[in-house]
mmCIF file of C-alpha atoms in Angstrom:
data_model
loop_
_atom_site.group_PDB
_atom_site.id
_atom_site.type_symbol
_atom_site.label_atom_id
_atom_site.label_comp_id
_atom_site.label_asym_id
_atom_site.label_seq_id
_atom_site.Cartn_x
_atom_site.Cartn_y
_atom_site.Cartn_z
ATOM 1 C CA MET A 63 72.053 99.274 93.435
ATOM 2 C CA PRO A 64 72.268 97.987 97.067
ATOM 3 C CA GLU A 65 73.463 100.469 99.655
ATOM 4 C CA THR A 66 77.228 100.344 100.215
ATOM 5 C CA PRO A 67 77.986 98.805 103.643
ATOM 6 C CA ALA A 68 79.645 101.127 106.143
ATOM 7 C CA LEU A 69 83.302 100.432 106.776
ATOM 8 C CA PRO A 70 84.919 101.148 110.169
ATOM 9 C CA PRO A 71 86.322 104.643 110.797
ATOM 10 C CA GLU A 72 89.888 103.319 110.659
ATOM 11 C CA GLY A 73 89.240 101.735 107.251
ATOM 12 C CA VAL A 74 90.198 98.268 106.040
ATOM 13 C CA ARG A 75 93.248 96.892 104.245
ATOM 14 C CA ILE A 76 93.087 94.263 101.506
ATOM 15 C CA ALA A 77 96.139 92.510 100.047
ATOM 16 C CA PHE A 78 96.009 90.922 96.613
ATOM 17 C CA VAL A 79 98.345 87.941 96.362
ATOM 18 C CA GLY A 80 98.948 85.287 93.750
ATOM 19 C CA LYS A 81 101.076 84.140 90.880
ATOM 20 C CA GLY A 82 102.545 86.696 88.499
ATOM 21 C CA GLY A 83 100.197 87.384 85.614
ATOM 22 C CA SER A 84 97.055 86.420 87.565
ATOM 23 C CA GLY A 85 95.639 89.938 87.250
ATOM 24 C CA LYS A 86 96.363 91.521 90.637
ATOM 25 C CA SER A 87 97.374 94.971 89.358
ATOM 26 C CA THR A 88 94.671 94.995 86.686
ATOM 27 C CA VAL A 89 92.013 94.180 89.271
ATOM 28 C CA ILE A 90 93.218 96.830 91.728
ATOM 29 C CA GLY A 91 93.357 99.552 89.072
ATOM 30 C CA HIS A 92 89.734 98.900 88.137
ATOM 31 C CA LEU A 93 88.613 98.588 91.748
ATOM 32 C CA LEU A 94 90.091 101.980 92.620
ATOM 33 C CA ALA A 95 88.146 103.605 89.809
ATOM 34 C CA HIS A 96 84.878 101.879 90.702
ATOM 35 C CA TRP A 97 85.255 102.660 94.411
ATOM 36 C CA ALA A 98 85.848 106.310 93.553
ATOM 37 C CA GLU A 99 82.699 106.335 91.435
ATOM 38 C CA ASP A 100 80.738 104.690 94.259
ATOM 39 C CA GLY A 101 81.984 107.209 96.829
ATOM 40 C CA VAL A 102 84.145 104.723 98.725
ATOM 41 C CA PRO A 103 87.388 106.362 99.954
ATOM 42 C CA ALA A 104 90.259 104.325 98.529
ATOM 43 C CA ALA A 105 94.011 104.228 98.008
ATOM 44 C CA ALA A 106 96.600 101.643 97.015
ATOM 45 C CA LEU A 107 100.052 100.616 98.174
ATOM 46 C CA ASP A 108 102.219 99.127 95.428
ATOM 47 C CA ALA A 109 104.569 96.415 96.710
ATOM 48 C CA ASP A 110 104.813 94.736 93.312
ATOM 49 C CA GLU A 111 107.792 94.291 91.017
ATOM 50 C CA PRO A 112 106.258 93.229 87.686
ATOM 51 C CA GLY A 113 107.604 90.138 85.972
ATOM 52 C CA ASP A 114 107.725 89.082 82.350
ATOM 53 C CA GLU A 115 104.007 88.273 82.247
ATOM 54 C CA GLU A 116 102.886 91.698 83.491
ATOM 55 C CA ASN A 117 102.590 95.104 81.839
ATOM 56 C CA GLY A 118 103.934 97.364 84.581
ATOM 57 C CA SER A 119 103.469 98.444 88.152
ATOM 58 C CA LEU A 120 100.388 100.010 89.652
ATOM 59 C CA VAL A 121 102.398 103.165 90.395
ATOM 60 C CA GLU A 122 103.369 103.392 86.720
ATOM 61 C CA TRP A 123 99.740 102.980 85.677
ATOM 62 C CA ALA A 124 98.661 105.742 88.051
ATOM 63 C CA ASP A 125 101.330 108.006 86.541
ATOM 64 C CA LEU A 126 99.916 107.398 83.067
ATOM 65 C CA ALA A 127 96.191 107.590 83.793
ATOM 66 C CA ASP A 128 93.690 108.671 86.442
ATOM 67 C CA LEU A 129 92.707 105.642 88.508
ATOM 68 C CA GLY A 130 90.429 107.698 90.726
ATOM 69 C CA ALA A 131 92.519 107.244 93.882
ATOM 70 C CA PRO A 132 96.143 107.716 94.970
ATOM 71 C CA VAL A 133 98.709 104.952 94.552
ATOM 72 C CA TYR A 134 101.770 104.980 96.814
ATOM 73 C CA PRO A 135 105.038 103.072 96.381
ATOM 74 C CA ALA A 136 105.780 100.677 99.216
ATOM 75 C CA PRO A 137 108.649 101.427 101.585
ATOM 76 C CA SER A 138 111.173 98.803 102.644
ATOM 77 C CA ARG A 139 109.763 95.588 104.053
ATOM 78 C CA SER A 140 110.175 96.748 107.657
ATOM 79 C CA GLY A 141 108.098 99.868 107.035
ATOM 80 C CA ILE A 142 105.179 98.330 105.168
ATOM 81 C CA ARG A 143 102.903 97.760 108.150
ATOM 82 C CA GLU A 144 103.208 101.287 109.518
ATOM 83 C CA ARG A 145 102.934 102.885 106.089
ATOM 84 C CA ALA A 146 99.805 100.877 105.322
ATOM 85 C CA LYS A 147 98.160 102.175 108.489
ATOM 86 C CA GLN A 148 99.144 105.757 107.682
ATOM 87 C CA ILE A 149 97.623 105.833 104.198
ATOM 88 C CA THR A 150 94.454 103.798 104.792
ATOM 89 C CA PRO A 151 91.579 106.213 104.080
ATOM 90 C CA ALA A 152 89.229 106.832 106.986
ATOM 91 C CA GLY A 153 86.110 104.754 106.454
ATOM 92 C CA GLY A 154 87.571 103.372 103.239
ATOM 93 C CA VAL A 155 89.788 100.743 101.641
ATOM 94 C CA LEU A 156 93.522 100.399 101.099
ATOM 95 C CA ALA A 157 94.372 97.857 98.387
ATOM 96 C CA VAL A 158 97.889 96.421 98.586
ATOM 97 C CA ASP A 159 99.407 95.056 95.380
ATOM 98 C CA THR A 160 102.066 92.349 95.674
ATOM 99 C CA GLY A 161 104.476 90.724 93.277
ATOM 100 C CA ALA A 162 104.528 87.103 92.201
ATOM 101 C CA TRP A 163 104.313 84.943 95.309
ATOM 102 C CA VAL A 164 107.656 83.955 96.806
ATOM 103 C CA ARG A 165 107.612 82.129 100.130
ATOM 104 C CA LYS A 166 110.831 82.937 101.939
ATOM 105 C CA ALA A 167 111.833 84.171 105.368
ATOM 106 C CA GLY A 168 111.921 87.943 105.535
ATOM 107 C CA GLY A 169 110.024 88.303 102.284
ATOM 108 C CA THR A 170 107.754 91.210 101.444
ATOM 109 C CA HIS A 171 104.673 89.014 101.280
ATOM 110 C CA PHE A 172 104.710 88.198 104.975
ATOM 111 C CA ALA A 173 105.160 91.867 105.834
ATOM 112 C CA VAL A 174 102.106 92.638 103.727
ATOM 113 C CA LEU A 175 100.038 89.839 105.268
ATOM 114 C CA SER A 176 100.849 91.172 108.735
ATOM 115 C CA ALA A 177 99.451 94.573 107.727
ATOM 116 C CA VAL A 178 96.062 93.688 106.244
ATOM 117 C CA ASP A 179 92.616 92.536 107.330
ATOM 118 C CA LEU A 180 91.761 90.551 104.210
ATOM 119 C CA ALA A 181 93.875 88.649 101.678
ATOM 120 C CA VAL A 182 92.464 88.048 98.200
ATOM 121 C CA LEU A 183 94.170 85.228 96.327
ATOM 122 C CA THR A 184 93.867 85.847 92.593
ATOM 123 C CA MET A 185 93.854 82.558 90.760
ATOM 124 C CA ALA A 186 93.379 81.628 87.127
ATOM 125 C CA PRO A 187 91.584 78.285 86.723
ATOM 126 C CA THR A 188 94.619 76.565 85.213
ATOM 127 C CA ARG A 189 97.194 77.841 87.716
ATOM 128 C CA MET A 190 97.191 75.806 90.899
ATOM 129 C CA ASP A 191 100.946 75.368 91.252
ATOM 130 C CA ARG A 192 101.644 78.222 93.682
ATOM 131 C CA ALA A 193 98.219 78.434 95.264
ATOM 132 C CA GLY A 194 99.097 75.595 97.611
ATOM 133 C CA SER A 195 102.142 77.489 98.887
ATOM 134 C CA ILE A 196 100.077 80.609 99.570
ATOM 135 C CA LEU A 197 97.326 78.706 101.328
ATOM 136 C CA ALA A 198 99.890 76.806 103.397
ATOM 137 C CA ALA A 199 101.585 80.056 104.417
ATOM 138 C CA LEU A 200 98.304 81.516 105.675
ATOM 139 C CA GLU A 201 97.493 78.322 107.547
ATOM 140 C CA HIS A 202 100.966 78.415 109.134
ATOM 141 C CA LEU A 203 100.449 81.985 110.359
ATOM 142 C CA GLU A 204 97.171 80.981 111.953
ATOM 143 C CA SER A 205 98.619 77.830 113.526
ATOM 144 C CA VAL A 206 101.432 79.714 115.291
ATOM 145 C CA GLY A 207 99.134 82.446 116.564
ATOM 146 C CA ALA A 208 100.523 85.188 114.300
ATOM 147 C CA HIS A 209 98.280 87.790 112.703
ATOM 148 C CA CYS A 210 96.525 86.086 109.811
ATOM 149 C CA PRO A 211 94.150 88.002 107.538
ATOM 150 C CA LYS A 212 90.889 86.481 106.454
ATOM 151 C CA LEU A 213 91.101 84.835 103.030
ATOM 152 C CA ARG A 214 88.910 84.989 99.966
ATOM 153 C CA ILE A 215 89.753 83.502 96.564
ATOM 154 C CA LEU A 216 89.093 85.412 93.343
ATOM 155 C CA LEU A 217 88.965 83.462 90.089
ATOM 156 C CA THR A 218 90.501 85.530 87.291
ATOM 157 C CA MET A 219 91.098 85.089 83.583
ATOM 158 C CA THR A 220 88.059 82.826 83.398
ATOM 159 C CA ASN A 221 86.293 81.598 80.283
ATOM 160 C CA PRO A 222 82.508 81.716 80.813
ATOM 161 C CA SER A 223 81.990 78.993 78.220
ATOM 162 C CA ALA A 224 84.427 76.543 79.834
ATOM 163 C CA ALA A 225 83.904 74.322 82.863
ATOM 164 C CA ALA A 226 87.346 74.852 84.408
ATOM 165 C CA ALA A 227 86.318 77.722 86.697
ATOM 166 C CA ASP A 228 83.236 75.869 87.973
ATOM 167 C CA GLU A 229 85.304 72.761 88.669
ATOM 168 C CA GLN A 230 88.010 74.718 90.475
ATOM 169 C CA GLU A 231 85.492 76.639 92.567
ATOM 170 C CA ALA A 232 83.811 73.379 93.563
ATOM 171 C CA ALA A 233 87.152 71.852 94.575
ATOM 172 C CA LEU A 234 88.141 74.905 96.613
ATOM 173 C CA THR A 235 84.752 75.093 98.307
ATOM 174 C CA ASP A 236 84.882 71.393 99.146
ATOM 175 C CA ALA A 237 88.300 72.015 100.729
ATOM 176 C CA GLY A 238 86.765 74.660 102.990
ATOM 177 C CA TYR A 239 87.879 77.855 101.223
ATOM 178 C CA GLN A 240 85.592 80.784 100.465
ATOM 179 C CA VAL A 241 85.485 81.832 96.818
ATOM 180 C CA LEU A 242 84.181 85.216 95.812
ATOM 181 C CA ARG A 243 80.979 85.167 93.827
ATOM 182 C CA THR A 244 82.328 87.508 91.154
ATOM 183 C CA ARG A 245 84.766 86.199 88.537
ATOM 184 C CA VAL A 246 87.036 88.283 86.318
ATOM 185 C CA PRO A 247 86.806 87.034 82.730
ATOM 186 C CA ARG A 248 89.730 86.814 80.345
ATOM 187 C CA SER A 249 89.443 89.383 77.584
ATOM 188 C CA ASP A 250 92.052 90.085 74.917
ATOM 189 C CA SER A 251 89.947 92.583 73.008
ATOM 190 C CA ARG A 252 91.238 96.112 72.531
ATOM 191 C CA ASP A 253 89.035 97.421 75.340
ATOM 192 C CA GLY A 254 89.323 94.325 77.534
ATOM 193 C CA TYR A 255 90.733 94.180 81.047
ATOM 194 C CA GLY A 256 94.018 92.751 79.843
ATOM 195 C CA GLN A 257 94.658 95.805 77.665
ATOM 196 C CA ALA A 258 93.743 98.431 80.279
ATOM 197 C CA PHE A 259 97.247 99.299 81.512
ATOM 198 C CA GLY A 260 98.129 102.903 80.779
ATOM 199 C CA TRP A 261 94.536 104.000 80.220
ATOM 200 C CA PRO A 262 91.748 105.140 82.565
ATOM 201 C CA PRO A 263 89.694 102.063 83.518
ATOM 202 C CA ARG A 264 86.360 101.782 81.728
ATOM 203 C CA LEU A 265 83.546 102.075 84.247
ATOM 204 C CA VAL A 266 80.681 99.883 83.123
ATOM 205 C CA SER A 267 77.728 99.530 85.467
ATOM 206 C CA GLY A 268 77.016 95.897 86.253
ATOM 207 C CA SER A 269 80.331 94.712 84.802
ATOM 208 C CA PRO A 270 82.406 92.087 86.642
ATOM 209 C CA MET A 271 84.728 94.762 88.052
ATOM 210 C CA ASP A 272 81.756 96.853 89.196
ATOM 211 C CA GLN A 273 80.265 93.800 90.906
ATOM 212 C CA LEU A 274 83.615 92.864 92.425
ATOM 213 C CA ALA A 275 84.078 96.355 93.884
ATOM 214 C CA ALA A 276 80.731 96.086 95.670
ATOM 215 C CA GLU A 277 81.305 92.504 96.787
ATOM 216 C CA LEU A 278 84.715 93.256 98.303
ATOM 217 C CA VAL A 279 83.390 96.212 100.296
ATOM 218 C CA ALA A 280 80.675 93.953 101.686
ATOM 219 C CA VAL A 281 83.171 91.203 102.523
ATOM 220 C CA ALA A 282 85.594 93.695 104.106
ATOM 221 C CA ALA A 283 82.823 95.132 106.270
ATOM 222 C CA GLU A 284 81.963 91.606 107.381
ATOM 223 C CA VAL A 285 85.471 90.424 108.254
ATOM 224 C CA VAL A 286 86.302 93.453 110.409
ATOM 225 C CA ARG A 287 82.952 93.489 112.220
#
């Protein structure tokens, strides 16, 4: 296994944004466990209110099972930025979970984006409807000179035997966006990612979540360099 890149002493913050049901909480729960196994200091801030397509919040999952790292509930919108700084592990990663994307003035999402170094847009290959709004919001922040985190796109709920993910990645790349190498496959089996809520994440060496944990640390180290 390649050596884990060193993160800055103050740590890095990564927000996971996207449509409800795109796997944000599931991904973070597994990442926390893999980072713990790899010796990467980690924590999470839960700013999500699960919708009909989701099992429950990250805080609820951490109450039911050991995720390997602490999960904190988010304060009010005005306190998110300061709280995120307070709980970011030294030399480690704070993952911030968000609810289904809603673009509105004074919304939680913009408070989260102002507090992080990297935004990961989770996107299933068939769900482009809200991606445009998220991408436009980030471009707006950059255009007005506001703090804008670096962006990476994570394809989730993919079918390895279908062409949809390849086609979407090609379209996003052609449009100038950076797509993470690792994809999270859809799995409805009893021990699949979609059924993990409430149980300790399965740590499988070389699995997509294991690869994603390593890739995100490398990307985070790069964007804050």
